[in-house]
PDB file of C-alpha atoms in Angstrom:
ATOM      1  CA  UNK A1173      98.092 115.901  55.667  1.00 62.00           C
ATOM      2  CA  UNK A1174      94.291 116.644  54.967  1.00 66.00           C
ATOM      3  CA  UNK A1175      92.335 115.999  57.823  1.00 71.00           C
ATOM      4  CA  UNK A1176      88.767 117.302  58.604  1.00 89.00           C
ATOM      5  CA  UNK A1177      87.489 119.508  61.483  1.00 93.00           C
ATOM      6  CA  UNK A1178      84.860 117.599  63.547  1.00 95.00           C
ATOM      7  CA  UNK A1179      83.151 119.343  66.769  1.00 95.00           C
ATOM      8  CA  UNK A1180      82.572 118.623  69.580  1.00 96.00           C
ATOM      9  CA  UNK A1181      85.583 116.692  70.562  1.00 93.00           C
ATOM     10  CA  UNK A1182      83.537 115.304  73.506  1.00 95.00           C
ATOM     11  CA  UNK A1183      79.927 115.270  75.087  1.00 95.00           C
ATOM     12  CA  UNK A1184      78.571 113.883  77.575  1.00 96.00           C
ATOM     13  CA  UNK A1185      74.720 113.717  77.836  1.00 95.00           C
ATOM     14  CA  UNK A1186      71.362 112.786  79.769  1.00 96.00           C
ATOM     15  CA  UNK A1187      69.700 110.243  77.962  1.00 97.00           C
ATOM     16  CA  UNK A1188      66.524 111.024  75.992  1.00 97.00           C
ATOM     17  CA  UNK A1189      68.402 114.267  74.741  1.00 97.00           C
ATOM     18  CA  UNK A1190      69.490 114.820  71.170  1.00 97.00           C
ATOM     19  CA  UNK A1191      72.602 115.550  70.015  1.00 96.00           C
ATOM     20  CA  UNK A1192      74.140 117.459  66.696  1.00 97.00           C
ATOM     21  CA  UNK A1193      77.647 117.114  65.500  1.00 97.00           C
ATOM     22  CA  UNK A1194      79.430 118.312  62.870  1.00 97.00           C
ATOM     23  CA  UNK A1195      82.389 118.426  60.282  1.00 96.00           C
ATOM     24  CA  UNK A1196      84.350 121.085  58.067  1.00 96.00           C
ATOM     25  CA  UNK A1197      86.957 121.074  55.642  1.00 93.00           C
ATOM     26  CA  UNK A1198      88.763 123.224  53.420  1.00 89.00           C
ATOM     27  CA  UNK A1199      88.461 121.054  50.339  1.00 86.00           C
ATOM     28  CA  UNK A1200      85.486 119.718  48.831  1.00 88.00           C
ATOM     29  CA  UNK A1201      84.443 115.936  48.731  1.00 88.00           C
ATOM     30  CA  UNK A1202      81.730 114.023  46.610  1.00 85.00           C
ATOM     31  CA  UNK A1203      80.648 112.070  49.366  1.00 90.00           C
ATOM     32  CA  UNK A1204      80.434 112.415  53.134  1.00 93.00           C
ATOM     33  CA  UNK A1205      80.237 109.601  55.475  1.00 93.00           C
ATOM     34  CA  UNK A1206      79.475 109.109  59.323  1.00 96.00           C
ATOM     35  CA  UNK A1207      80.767 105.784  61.598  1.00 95.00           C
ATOM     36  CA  UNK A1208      80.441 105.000  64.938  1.00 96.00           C
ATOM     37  CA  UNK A1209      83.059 103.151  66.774  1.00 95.00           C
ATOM     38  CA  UNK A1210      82.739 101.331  69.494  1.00 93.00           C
ATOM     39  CA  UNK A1211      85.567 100.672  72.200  1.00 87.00           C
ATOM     40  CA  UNK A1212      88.679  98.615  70.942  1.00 86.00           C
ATOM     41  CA  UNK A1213      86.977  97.547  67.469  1.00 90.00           C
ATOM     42  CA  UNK A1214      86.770  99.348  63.873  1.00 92.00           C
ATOM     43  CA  UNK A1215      84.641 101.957  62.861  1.00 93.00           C
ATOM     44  CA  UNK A1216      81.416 100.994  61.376  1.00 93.00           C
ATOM     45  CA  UNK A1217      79.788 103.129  58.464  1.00 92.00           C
ATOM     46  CA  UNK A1218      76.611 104.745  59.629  1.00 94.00           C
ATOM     47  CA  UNK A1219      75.079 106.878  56.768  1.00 94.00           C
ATOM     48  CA  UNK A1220      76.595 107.559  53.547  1.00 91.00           C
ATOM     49  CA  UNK A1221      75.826 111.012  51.548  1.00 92.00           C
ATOM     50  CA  UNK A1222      76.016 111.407  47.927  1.00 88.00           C
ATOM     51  CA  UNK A1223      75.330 115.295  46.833  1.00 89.00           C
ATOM     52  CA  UNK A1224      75.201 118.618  48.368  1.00 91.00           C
ATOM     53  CA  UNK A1225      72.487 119.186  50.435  1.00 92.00           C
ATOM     54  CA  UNK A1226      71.390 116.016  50.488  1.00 93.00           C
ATOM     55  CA  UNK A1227      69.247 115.010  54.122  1.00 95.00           C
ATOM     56  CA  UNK A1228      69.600 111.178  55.058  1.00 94.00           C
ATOM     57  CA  UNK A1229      68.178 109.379  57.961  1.00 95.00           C
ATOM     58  CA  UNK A1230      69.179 105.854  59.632  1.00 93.00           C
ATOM     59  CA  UNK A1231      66.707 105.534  62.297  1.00 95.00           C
ATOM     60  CA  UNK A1232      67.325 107.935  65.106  1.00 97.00           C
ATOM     61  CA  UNK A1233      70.160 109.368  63.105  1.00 97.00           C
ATOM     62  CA  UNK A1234      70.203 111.994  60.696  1.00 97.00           C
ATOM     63  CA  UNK A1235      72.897 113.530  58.676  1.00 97.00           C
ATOM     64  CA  UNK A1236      73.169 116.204  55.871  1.00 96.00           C
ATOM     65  CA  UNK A1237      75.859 117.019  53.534  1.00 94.00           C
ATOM     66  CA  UNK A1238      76.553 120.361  53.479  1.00 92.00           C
ATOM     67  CA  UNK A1239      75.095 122.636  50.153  1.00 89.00           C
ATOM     68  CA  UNK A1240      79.047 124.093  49.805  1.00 89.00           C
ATOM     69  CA  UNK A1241      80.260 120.194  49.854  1.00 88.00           C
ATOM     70  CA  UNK A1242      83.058 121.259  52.863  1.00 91.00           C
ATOM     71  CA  UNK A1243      80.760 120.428  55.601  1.00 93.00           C
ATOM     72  CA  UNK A1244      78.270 117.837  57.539  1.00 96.00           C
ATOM     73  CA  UNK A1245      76.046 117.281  60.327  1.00 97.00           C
ATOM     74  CA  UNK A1246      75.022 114.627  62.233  1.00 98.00           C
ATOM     75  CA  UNK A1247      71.859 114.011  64.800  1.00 98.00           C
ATOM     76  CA  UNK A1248      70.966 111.483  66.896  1.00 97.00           C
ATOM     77  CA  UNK A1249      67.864 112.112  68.471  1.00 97.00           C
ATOM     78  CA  UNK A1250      66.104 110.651  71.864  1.00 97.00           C
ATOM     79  CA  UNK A1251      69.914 109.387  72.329  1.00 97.00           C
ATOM     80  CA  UNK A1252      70.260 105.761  74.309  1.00 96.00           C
ATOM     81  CA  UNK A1253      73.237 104.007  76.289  1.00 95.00           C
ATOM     82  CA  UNK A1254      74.086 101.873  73.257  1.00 95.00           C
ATOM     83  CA  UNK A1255      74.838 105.606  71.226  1.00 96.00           C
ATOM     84  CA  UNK A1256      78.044 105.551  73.629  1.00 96.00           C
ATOM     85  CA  UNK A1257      81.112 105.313  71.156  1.00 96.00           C
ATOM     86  CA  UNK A1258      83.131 107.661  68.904  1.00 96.00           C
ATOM     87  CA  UNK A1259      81.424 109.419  65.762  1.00 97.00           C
ATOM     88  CA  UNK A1260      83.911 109.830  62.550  1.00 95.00           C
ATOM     89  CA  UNK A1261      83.163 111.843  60.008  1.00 95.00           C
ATOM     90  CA  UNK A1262      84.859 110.796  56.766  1.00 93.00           C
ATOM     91  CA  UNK A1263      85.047 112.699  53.709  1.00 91.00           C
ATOM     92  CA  UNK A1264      85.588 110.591  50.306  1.00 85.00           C
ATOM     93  CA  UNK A1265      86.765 111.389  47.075  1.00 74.00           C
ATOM     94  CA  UNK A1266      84.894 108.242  45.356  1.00 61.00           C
ATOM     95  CA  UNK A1267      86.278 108.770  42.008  1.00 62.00           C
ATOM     96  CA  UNK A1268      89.913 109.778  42.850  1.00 60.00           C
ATOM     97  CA  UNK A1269      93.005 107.876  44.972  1.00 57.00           C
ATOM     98  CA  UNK A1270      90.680 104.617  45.326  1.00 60.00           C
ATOM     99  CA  UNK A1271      88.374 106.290  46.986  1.00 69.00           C
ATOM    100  CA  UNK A1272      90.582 107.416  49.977  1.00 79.00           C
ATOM    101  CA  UNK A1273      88.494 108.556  53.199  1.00 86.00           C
ATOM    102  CA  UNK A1274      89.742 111.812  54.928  1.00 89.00           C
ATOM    103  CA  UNK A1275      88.739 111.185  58.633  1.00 91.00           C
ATOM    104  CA  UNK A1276      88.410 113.837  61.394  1.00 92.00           C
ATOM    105  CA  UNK A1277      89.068 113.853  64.983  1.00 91.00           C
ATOM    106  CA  UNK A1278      85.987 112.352  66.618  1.00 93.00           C
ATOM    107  CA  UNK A1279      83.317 113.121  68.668  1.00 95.00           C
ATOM    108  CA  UNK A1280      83.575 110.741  71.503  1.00 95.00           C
ATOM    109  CA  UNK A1281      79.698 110.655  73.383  1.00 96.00           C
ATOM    110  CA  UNK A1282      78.683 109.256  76.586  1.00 96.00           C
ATOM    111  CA  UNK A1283      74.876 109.099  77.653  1.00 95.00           C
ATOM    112  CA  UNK A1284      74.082 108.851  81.030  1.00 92.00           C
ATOM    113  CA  UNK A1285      71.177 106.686  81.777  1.00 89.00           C
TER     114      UNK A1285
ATOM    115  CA  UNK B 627      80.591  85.448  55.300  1.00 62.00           C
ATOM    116  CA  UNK B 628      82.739  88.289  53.814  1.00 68.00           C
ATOM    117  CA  UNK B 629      84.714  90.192  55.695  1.00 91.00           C
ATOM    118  CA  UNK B 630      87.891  91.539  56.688  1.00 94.00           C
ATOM    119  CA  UNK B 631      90.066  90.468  59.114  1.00 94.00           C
ATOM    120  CA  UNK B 632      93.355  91.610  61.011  1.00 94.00           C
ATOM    121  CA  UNK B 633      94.999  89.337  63.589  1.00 86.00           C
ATOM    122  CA  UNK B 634      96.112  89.437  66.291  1.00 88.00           C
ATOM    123  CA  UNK B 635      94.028  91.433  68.424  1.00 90.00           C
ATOM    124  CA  UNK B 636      97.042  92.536  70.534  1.00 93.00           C
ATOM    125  CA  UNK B 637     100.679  92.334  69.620  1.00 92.00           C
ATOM    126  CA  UNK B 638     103.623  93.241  72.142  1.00 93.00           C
ATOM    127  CA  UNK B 639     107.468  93.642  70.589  1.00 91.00           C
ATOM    128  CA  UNK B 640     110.264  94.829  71.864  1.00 92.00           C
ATOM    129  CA  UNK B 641     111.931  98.420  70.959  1.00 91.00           C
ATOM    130  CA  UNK B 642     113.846  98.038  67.716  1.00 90.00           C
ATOM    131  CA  UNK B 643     112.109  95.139  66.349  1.00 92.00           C
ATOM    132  CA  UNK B 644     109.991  95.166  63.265  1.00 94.00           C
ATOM    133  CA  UNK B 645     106.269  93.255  63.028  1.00 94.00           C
ATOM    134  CA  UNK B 646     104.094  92.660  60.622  1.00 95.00           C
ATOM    135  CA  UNK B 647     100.619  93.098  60.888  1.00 96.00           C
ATOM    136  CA  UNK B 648      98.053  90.750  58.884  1.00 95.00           C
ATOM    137  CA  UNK B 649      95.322  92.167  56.834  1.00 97.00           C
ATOM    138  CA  UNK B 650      93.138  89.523  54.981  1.00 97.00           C
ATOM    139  CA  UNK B 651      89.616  90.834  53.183  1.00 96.00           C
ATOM    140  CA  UNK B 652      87.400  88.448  50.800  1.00 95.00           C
ATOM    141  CA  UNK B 653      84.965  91.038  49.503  1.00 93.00           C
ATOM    142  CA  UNK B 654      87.148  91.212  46.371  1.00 92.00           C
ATOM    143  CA  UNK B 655      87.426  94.950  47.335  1.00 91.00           C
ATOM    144  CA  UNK B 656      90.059  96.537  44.816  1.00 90.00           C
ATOM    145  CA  UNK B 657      91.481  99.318  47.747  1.00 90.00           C
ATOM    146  CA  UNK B 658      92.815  98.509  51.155  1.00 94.00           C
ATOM    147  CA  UNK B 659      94.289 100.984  53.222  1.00 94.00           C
ATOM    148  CA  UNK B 660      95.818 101.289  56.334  1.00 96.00           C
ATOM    149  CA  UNK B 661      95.416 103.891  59.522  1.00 95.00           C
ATOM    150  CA  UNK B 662      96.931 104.412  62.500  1.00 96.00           C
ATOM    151  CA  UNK B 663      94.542 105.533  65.938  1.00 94.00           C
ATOM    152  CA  UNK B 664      96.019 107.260  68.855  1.00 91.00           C
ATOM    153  CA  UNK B 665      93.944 109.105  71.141  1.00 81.00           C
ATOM    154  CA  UNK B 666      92.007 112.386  70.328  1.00 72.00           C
ATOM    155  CA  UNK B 667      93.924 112.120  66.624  1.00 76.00           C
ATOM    156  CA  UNK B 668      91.320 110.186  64.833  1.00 84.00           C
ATOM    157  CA  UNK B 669      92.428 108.179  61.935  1.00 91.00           C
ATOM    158  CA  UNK B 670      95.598 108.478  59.738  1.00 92.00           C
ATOM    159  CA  UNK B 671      96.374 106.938  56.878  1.00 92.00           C
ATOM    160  CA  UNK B 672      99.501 105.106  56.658  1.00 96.00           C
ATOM    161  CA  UNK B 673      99.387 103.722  53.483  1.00 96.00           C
ATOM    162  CA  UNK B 674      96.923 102.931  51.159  1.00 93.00           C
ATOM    163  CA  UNK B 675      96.507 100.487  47.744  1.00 93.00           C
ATOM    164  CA  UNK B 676      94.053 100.549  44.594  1.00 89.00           C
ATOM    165  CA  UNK B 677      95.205  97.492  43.190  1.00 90.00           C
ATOM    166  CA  UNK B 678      97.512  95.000  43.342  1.00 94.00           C
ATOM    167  CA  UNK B 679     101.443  95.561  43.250  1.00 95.00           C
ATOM    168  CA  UNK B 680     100.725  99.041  43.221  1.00 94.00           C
ATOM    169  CA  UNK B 681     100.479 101.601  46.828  1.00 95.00           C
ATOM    170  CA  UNK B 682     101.159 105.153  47.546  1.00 93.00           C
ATOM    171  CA  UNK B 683     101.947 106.601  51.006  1.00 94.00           C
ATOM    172  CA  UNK B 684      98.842 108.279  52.863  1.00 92.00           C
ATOM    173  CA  UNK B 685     100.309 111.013  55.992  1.00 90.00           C
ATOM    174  CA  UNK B 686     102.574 109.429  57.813  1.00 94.00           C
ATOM    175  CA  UNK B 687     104.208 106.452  56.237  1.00 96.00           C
ATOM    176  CA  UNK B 688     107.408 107.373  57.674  1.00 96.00           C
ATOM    177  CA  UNK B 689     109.017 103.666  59.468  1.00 96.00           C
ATOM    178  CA  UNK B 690     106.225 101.758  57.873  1.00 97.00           C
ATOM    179  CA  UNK B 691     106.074  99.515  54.778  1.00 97.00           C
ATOM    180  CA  UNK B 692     103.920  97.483  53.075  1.00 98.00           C
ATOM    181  CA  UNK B 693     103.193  95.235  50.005  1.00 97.00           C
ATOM    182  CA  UNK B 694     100.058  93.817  47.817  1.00 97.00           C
ATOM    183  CA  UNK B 695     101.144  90.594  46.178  1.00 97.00           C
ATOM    184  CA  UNK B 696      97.441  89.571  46.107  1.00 96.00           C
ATOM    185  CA  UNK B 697      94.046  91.414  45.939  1.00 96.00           C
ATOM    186  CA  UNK B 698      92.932  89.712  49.227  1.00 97.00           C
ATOM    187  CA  UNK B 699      95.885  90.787  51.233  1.00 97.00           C
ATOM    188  CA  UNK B 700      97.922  94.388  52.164  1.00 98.00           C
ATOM    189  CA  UNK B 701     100.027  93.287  55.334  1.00 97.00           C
ATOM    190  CA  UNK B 702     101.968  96.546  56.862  1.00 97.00           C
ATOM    191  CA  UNK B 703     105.131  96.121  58.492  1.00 97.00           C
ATOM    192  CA  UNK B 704     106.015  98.601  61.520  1.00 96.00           C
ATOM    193  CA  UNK B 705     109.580  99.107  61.212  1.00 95.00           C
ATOM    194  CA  UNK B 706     112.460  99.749  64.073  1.00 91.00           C
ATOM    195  CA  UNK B 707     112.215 103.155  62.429  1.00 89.00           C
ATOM    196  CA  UNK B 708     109.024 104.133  63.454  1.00 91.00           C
ATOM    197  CA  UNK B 709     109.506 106.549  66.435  1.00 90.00           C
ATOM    198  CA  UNK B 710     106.037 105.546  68.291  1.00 92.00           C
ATOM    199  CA  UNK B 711     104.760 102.325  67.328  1.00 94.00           C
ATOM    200  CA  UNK B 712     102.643 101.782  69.911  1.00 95.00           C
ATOM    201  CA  UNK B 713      98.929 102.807  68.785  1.00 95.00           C
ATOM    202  CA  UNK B 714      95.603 100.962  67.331  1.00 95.00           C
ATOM    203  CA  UNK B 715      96.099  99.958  63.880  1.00 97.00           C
ATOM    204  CA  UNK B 716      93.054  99.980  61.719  1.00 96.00           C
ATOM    205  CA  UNK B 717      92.571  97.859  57.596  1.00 96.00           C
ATOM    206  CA  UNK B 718      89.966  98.813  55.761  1.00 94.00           C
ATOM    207  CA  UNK B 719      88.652  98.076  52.421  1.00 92.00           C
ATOM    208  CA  UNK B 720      86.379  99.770  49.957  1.00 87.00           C
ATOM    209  CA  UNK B 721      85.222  98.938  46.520  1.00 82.00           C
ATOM    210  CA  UNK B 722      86.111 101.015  43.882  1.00 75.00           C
ATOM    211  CA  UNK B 723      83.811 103.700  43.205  1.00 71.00           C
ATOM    212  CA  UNK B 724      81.665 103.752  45.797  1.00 74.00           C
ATOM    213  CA  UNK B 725      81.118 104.204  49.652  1.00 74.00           C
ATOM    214  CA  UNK B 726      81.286 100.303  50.713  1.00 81.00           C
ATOM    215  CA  UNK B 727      83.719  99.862  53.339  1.00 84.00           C
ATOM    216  CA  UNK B 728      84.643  98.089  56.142  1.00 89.00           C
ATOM    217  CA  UNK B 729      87.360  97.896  58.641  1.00 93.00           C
ATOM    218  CA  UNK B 730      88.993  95.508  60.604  1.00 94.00           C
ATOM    219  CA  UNK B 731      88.397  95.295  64.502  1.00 93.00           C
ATOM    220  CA  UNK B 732      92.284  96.367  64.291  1.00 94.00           C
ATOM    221  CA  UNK B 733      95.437  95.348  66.159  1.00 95.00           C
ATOM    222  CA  UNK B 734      96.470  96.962  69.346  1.00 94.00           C
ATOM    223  CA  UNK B 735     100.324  96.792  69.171  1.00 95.00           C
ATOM    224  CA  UNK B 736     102.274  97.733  72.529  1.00 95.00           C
ATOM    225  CA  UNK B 737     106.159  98.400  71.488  1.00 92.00           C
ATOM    226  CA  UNK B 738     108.029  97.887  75.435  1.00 89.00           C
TER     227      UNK B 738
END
């Protein structure tokens, strides 16, 4: 089944740094979105992108939806200990299937105070 | 408060039993789908519905089934036929057109 590309898998950091991660596809999607996850609960949304090359910031995060509408990015910058979790990318197809969300693999981040 | 909610937290069956895992939203979200978590595979969709007494299959529905008698409910039942039941089940809900959604803190079901 569809299922997206997200890199890193893993990353484990100083804290204070930033850190970028990101998402491909093969198909194109009208909206990307970005959770976080924390251990043993459900993934929470994060930032939610509507059009291609669209730049949208939550805080310390930032994320950008890719101008070909197969990719995104997200940053967190001047990362913490509470950033530790797992980062989904989703892409959604708002208008089609209910509005199904294509998830990728994860990025899984520690911080290291 | 609104919400959506999936209970138990953990569940424990024995090999070739079925369960049934609750999923109970009051958002009056039209979709509710289901995913599966197992480690390093992010999320799969099991099974998925837009409205009531209608679903399709997501990825791997294979050994699971489900039903929507009501808008406020899409329980998923993890059949004997399921190969590898054990894994972190995940509900979620999202109103139609548009990017509101929220999952359930999911249900950790150990098959032994």
């Amino acid at each position: 089944g569809q299922q997206l590309n997200q890199s890193p898998q893993s990353m484990f950091i100083q804290e204070g740094e930033d850190v970028s991660m990101n998402c491909t596809s093969s198909s194109i999607f009208n909206t990307w979105l970005w959770y976080k996850q924390d251990p043993g609960e459900g993934p929470v949304l994060l930032i939610a992108l509507y059009k291609a090359g669209e730049l949208t910031s939550n805080g310390r995060l930032t994320a950008q939806f890719g101008t070909t509408r197969k990719d995104s990015f997200l940053n967190i910058s001047a990362s913490i200990p509470s950033d530790v979790g797992i980062y989904f990318c989703a892409g959604q197809l708002v208008y089609n299937q209910g509005g199904k969300l294509i998830f990728g693999q994860g990025t899984e981040l520690s911080v290291k105070p | 408060d609104g919400g959506i909610t999936q209970s138990p937290k953990y569940l424990f069956r024995k090999e070739g039993q079925n369960v049934t895992l609750s999923c109970e939203q009051n958002l009056n979200h039209d979709a509710m789908y289901w995913y599966r978590q197992d480690p390093g595979q992010g999320l799969r969709l099991i099974y998925y519905s837009q409205i009531v007494n209608d679903f399709q299959k997501g990825d791997i529905a294979e050994g699971y089934s489900v039903s929507r008698e009501k808008k406020e409910s899409f329980p998923l039942t993890v059949t004997s036929a399921q190969k590898n039941p054990t894994a972190f089940y995940l509900c979620a809900s999202i109103r139609s057109r548009s990017t509101e959604s929220f999952f359930g803190q999911g249900n950790r079901l150990t098959v032994v």
